[in-house]
mmCIF file of C-alpha atoms in Angstrom:
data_model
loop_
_atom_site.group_PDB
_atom_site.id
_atom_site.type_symbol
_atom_site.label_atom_id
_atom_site.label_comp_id
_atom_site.label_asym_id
_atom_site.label_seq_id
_atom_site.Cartn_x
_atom_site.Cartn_y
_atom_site.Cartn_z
ATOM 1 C CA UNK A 206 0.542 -48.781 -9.504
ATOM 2 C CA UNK A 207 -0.128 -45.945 -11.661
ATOM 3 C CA UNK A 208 1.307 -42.668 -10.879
ATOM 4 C CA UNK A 209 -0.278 -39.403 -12.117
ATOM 5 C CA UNK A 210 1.627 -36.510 -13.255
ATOM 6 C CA UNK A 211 0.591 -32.997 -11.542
ATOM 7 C CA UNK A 212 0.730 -30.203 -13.839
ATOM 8 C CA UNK A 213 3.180 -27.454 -12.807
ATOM 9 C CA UNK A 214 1.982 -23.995 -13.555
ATOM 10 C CA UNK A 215 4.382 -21.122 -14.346
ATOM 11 C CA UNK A 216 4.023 -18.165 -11.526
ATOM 12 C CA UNK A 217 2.292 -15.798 -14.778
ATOM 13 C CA UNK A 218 -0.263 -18.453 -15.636
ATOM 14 C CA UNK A 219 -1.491 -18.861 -11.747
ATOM 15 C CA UNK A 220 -1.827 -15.095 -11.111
ATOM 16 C CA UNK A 221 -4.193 -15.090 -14.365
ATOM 17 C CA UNK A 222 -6.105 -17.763 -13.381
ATOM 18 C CA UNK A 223 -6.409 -16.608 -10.049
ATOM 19 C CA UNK A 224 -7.003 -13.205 -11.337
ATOM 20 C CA UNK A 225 -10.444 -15.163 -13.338
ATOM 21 C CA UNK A 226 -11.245 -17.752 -9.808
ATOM 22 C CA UNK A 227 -14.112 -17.729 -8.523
ATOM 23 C CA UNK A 228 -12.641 -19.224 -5.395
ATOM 24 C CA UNK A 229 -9.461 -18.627 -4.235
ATOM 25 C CA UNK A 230 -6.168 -20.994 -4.012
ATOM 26 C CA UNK A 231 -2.711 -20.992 -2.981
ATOM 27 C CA UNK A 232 0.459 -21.313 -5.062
ATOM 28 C CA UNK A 233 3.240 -23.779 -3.961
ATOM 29 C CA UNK A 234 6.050 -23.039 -5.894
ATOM 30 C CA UNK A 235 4.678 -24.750 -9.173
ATOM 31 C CA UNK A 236 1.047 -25.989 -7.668
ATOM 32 C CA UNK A 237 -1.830 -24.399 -7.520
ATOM 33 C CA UNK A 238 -3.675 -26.104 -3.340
ATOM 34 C CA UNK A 239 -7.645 -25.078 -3.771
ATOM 35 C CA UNK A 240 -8.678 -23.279 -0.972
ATOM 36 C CA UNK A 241 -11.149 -25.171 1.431
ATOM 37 C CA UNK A 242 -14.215 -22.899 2.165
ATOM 38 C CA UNK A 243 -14.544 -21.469 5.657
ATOM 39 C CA UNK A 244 -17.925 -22.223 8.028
ATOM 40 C CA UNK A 245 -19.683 -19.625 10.071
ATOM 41 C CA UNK A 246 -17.838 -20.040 12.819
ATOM 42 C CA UNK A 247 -14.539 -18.989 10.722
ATOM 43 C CA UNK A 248 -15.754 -16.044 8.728
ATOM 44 C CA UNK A 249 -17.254 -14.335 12.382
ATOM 45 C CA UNK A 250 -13.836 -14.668 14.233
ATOM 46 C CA UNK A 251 -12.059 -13.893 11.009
ATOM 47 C CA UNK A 252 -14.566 -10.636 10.456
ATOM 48 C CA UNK A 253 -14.696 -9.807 14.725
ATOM 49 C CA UNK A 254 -10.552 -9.789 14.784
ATOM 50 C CA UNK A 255 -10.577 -7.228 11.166
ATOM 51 C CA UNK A 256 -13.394 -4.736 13.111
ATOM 52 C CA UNK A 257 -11.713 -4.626 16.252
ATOM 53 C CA UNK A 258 -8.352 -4.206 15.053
ATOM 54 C CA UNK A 259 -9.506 -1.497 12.747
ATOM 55 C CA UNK A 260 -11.014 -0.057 15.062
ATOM 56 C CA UNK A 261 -8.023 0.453 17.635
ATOM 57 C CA UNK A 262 -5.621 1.249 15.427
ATOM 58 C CA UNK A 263 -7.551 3.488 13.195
ATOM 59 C CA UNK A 264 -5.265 6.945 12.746
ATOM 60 C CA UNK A 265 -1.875 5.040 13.861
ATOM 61 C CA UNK A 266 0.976 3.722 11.205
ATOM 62 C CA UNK A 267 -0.653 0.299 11.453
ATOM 63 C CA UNK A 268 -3.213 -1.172 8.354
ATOM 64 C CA UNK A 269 -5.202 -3.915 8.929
ATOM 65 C CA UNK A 270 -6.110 -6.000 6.110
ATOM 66 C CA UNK A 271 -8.888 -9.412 5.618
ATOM 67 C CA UNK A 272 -8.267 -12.298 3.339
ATOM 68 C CA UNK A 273 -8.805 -10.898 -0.194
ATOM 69 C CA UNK A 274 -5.051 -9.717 -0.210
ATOM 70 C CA UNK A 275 -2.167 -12.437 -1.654
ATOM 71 C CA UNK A 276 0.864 -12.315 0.366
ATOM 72 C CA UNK A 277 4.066 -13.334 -1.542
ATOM 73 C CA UNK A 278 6.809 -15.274 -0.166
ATOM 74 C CA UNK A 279 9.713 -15.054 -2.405
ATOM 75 C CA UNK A 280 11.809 -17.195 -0.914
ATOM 76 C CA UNK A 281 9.841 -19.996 -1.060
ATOM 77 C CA UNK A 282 7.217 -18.754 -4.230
ATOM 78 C CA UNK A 283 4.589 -19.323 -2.304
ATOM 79 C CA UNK A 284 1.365 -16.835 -2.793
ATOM 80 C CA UNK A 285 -0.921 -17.569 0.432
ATOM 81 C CA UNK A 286 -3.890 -15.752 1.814
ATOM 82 C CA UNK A 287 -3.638 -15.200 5.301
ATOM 83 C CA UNK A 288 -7.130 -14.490 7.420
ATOM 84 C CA UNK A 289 -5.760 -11.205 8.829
ATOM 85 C CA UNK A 290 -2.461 -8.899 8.224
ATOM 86 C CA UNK A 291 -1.487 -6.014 10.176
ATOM 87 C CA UNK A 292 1.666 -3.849 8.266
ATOM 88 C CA UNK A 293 3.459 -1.015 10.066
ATOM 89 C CA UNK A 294 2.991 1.554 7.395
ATOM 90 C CA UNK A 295 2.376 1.099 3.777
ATOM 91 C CA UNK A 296 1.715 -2.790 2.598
ATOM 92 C CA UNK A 297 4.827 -3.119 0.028
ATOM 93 C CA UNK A 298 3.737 -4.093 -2.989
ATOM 94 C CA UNK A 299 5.400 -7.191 -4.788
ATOM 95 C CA UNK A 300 6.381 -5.405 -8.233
ATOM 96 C CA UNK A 301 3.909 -3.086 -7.955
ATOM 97 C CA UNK A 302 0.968 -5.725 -8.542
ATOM 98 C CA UNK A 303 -2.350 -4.441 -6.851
ATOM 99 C CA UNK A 304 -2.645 -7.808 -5.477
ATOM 100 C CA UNK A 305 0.412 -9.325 -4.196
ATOM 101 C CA UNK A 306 2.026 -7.378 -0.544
ATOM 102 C CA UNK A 307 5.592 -8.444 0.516
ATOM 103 C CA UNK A 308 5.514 -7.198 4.494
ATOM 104 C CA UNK A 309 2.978 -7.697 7.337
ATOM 105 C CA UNK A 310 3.898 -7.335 11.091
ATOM 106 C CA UNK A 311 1.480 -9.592 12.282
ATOM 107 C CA UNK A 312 -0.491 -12.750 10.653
ATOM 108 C CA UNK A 313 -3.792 -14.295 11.876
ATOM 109 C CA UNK A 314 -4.719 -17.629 10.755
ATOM 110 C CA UNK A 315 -8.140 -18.956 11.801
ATOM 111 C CA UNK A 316 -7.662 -22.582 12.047
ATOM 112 C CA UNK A 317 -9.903 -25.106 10.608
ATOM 113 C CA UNK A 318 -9.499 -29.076 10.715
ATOM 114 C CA UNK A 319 -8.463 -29.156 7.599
ATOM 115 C CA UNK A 320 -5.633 -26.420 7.700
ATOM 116 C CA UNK A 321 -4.546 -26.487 10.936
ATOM 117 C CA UNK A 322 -1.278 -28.329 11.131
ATOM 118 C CA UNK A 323 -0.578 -26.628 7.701
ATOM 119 C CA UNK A 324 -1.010 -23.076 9.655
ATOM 120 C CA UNK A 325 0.945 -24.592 12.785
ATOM 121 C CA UNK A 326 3.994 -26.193 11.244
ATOM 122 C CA UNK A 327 4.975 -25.557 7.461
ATOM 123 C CA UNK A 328 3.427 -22.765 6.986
ATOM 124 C CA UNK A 329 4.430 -20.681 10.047
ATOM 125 C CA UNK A 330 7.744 -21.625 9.198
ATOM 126 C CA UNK A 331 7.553 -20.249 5.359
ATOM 127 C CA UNK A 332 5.804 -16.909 7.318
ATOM 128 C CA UNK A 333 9.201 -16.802 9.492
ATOM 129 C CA UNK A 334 10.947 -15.939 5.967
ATOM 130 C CA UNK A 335 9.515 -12.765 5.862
ATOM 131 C CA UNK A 336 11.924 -9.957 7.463
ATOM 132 C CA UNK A 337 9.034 -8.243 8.708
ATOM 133 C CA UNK A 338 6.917 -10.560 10.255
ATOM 134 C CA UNK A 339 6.754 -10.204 14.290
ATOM 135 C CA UNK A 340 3.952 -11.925 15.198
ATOM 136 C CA UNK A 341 1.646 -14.909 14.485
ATOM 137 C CA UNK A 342 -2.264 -15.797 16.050
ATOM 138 C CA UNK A 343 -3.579 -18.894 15.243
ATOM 139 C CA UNK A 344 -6.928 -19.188 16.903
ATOM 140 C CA UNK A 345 -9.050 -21.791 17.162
ATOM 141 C CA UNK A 346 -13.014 -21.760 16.153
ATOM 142 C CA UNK A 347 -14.059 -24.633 18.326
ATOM 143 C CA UNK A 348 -13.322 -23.771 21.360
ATOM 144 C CA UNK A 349 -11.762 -19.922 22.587
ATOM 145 C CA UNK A 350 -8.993 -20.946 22.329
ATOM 146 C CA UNK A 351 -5.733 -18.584 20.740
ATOM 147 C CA UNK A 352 -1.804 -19.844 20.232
ATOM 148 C CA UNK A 353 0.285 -16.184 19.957
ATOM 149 C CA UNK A 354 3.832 -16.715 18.854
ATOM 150 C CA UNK A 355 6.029 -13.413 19.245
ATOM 151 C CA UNK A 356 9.442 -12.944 17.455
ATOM 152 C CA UNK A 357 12.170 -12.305 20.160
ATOM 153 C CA UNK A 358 15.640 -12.140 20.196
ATOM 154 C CA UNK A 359 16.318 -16.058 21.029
ATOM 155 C CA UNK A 360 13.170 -17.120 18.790
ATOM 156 C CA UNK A 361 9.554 -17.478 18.951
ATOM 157 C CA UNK A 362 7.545 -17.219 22.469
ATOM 158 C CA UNK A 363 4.755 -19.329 22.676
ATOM 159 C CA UNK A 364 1.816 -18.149 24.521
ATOM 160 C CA UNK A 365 -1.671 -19.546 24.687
ATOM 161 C CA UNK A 366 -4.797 -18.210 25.786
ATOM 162 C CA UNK A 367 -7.698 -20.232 27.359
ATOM 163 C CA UNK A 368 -11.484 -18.738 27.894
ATOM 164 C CA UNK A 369 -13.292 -15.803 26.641
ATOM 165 C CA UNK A 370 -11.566 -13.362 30.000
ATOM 166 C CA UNK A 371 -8.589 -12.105 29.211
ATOM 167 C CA UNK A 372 -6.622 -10.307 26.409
ATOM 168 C CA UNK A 373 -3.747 -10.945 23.725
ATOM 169 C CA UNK A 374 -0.792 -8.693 24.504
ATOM 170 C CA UNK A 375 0.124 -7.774 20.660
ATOM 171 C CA UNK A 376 3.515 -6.215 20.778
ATOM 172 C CA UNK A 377 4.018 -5.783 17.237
ATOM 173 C CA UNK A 378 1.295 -3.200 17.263
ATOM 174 C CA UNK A 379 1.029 -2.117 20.886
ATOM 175 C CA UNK A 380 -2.508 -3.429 21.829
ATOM 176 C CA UNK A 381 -4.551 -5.677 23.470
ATOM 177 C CA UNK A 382 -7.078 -8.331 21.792
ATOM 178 C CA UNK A 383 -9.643 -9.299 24.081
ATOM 179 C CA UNK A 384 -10.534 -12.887 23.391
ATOM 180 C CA UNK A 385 -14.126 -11.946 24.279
ATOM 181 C CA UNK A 386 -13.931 -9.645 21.145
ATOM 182 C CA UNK A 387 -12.373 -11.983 19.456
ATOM 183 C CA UNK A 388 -15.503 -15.042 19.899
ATOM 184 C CA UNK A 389 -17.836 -11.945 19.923
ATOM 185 C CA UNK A 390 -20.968 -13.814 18.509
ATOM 186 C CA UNK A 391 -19.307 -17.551 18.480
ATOM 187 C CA UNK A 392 -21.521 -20.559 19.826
ATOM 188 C CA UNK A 393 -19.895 -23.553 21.282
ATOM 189 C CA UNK A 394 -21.287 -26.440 21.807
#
């Protein structure tokens, strides 16, 4: 059996070649995970959850922000770039690089087949690392379908949401997210 040897890349040398990349990837303390390109379905529930929480919380303390933003996880040097953050006030900066923020309230993953126990299990519980980080939506683009984990004293509530009626109580940001809004658009078959 032959084994191959993956390169390790210093944290410099994958924010300049990210900095060059056309497409986008993740860093993993050392590796540098390609990005899977999203379909369609993905980019219209990523785009319909930026516009409507724009929208609502336009002229409050809370900045929504799409995909095109790093966040940095120190603890576990991990540079990921989640669908949707929300941060209570300024994004903090990770030493001062334009492209690298330190604190969103709330994280929105859209999930796709490929990503999806990724978003549900190890990531989620490198996201829980950051001190500011409240609240988590991972939404499905199959079917309207949204899990909403909430920070609470004790741990993290689970609560799903089924069908386009209804609406995600976001506490972290004191709103509601219609899941109509949310598959505004969306065909299912």
């Amino acid at each position: 059996m032959i084994s191959t040897i993956k390169r390790r890349y210093s944290l410099d040398e994958y924010r300049a070649l990210e900095e060059k990349a056309e497409g986008r990837s993740e860093y993993r303390d050392g590796e540098i995970i390609p990005m899977p390109g999203g379909t369609l379905k993905h980019s219209r529930i990523g785009r319909n959850i930026l516009t409507y929480l724009t929208s609502v919380l336009r002229d409050t303390q809370f900045e929504p922000i799409n995909s095109d933003l790093r966040l940095w996880i120190p603890e576990h040097q991990r540079g990921v770039y989640p669908d949707v953050m929300v941060f209570d006030g300024e994004p903090q900066l990770n030493n001062e690089r334009l492209d690298e923020v330190l604190n969103p309230i709330l994280i929105v993953e859209v999930l796709s087949p490929s990503t999806a126990d990724y978003d549900r299990q190890n990531k989620f519980r490198i996201y829980r690392s950051i001190p500011s980080f409240r609240e988590y939506l991972l939404v499905e683009q199959d079917e309207p379908f949204v899990e909403r984990y909430s920070k609470q004293t004790q741990g993290w509530l689970l609560s799903e949401f089924n069908g386009l009626e209804g609406a995600i109580s976001l506490e972290s940001v004191g709103m509601e997210l219609p899941m109509a809004e949310i598959y505004r658009g969306v065909v299912f078959k």
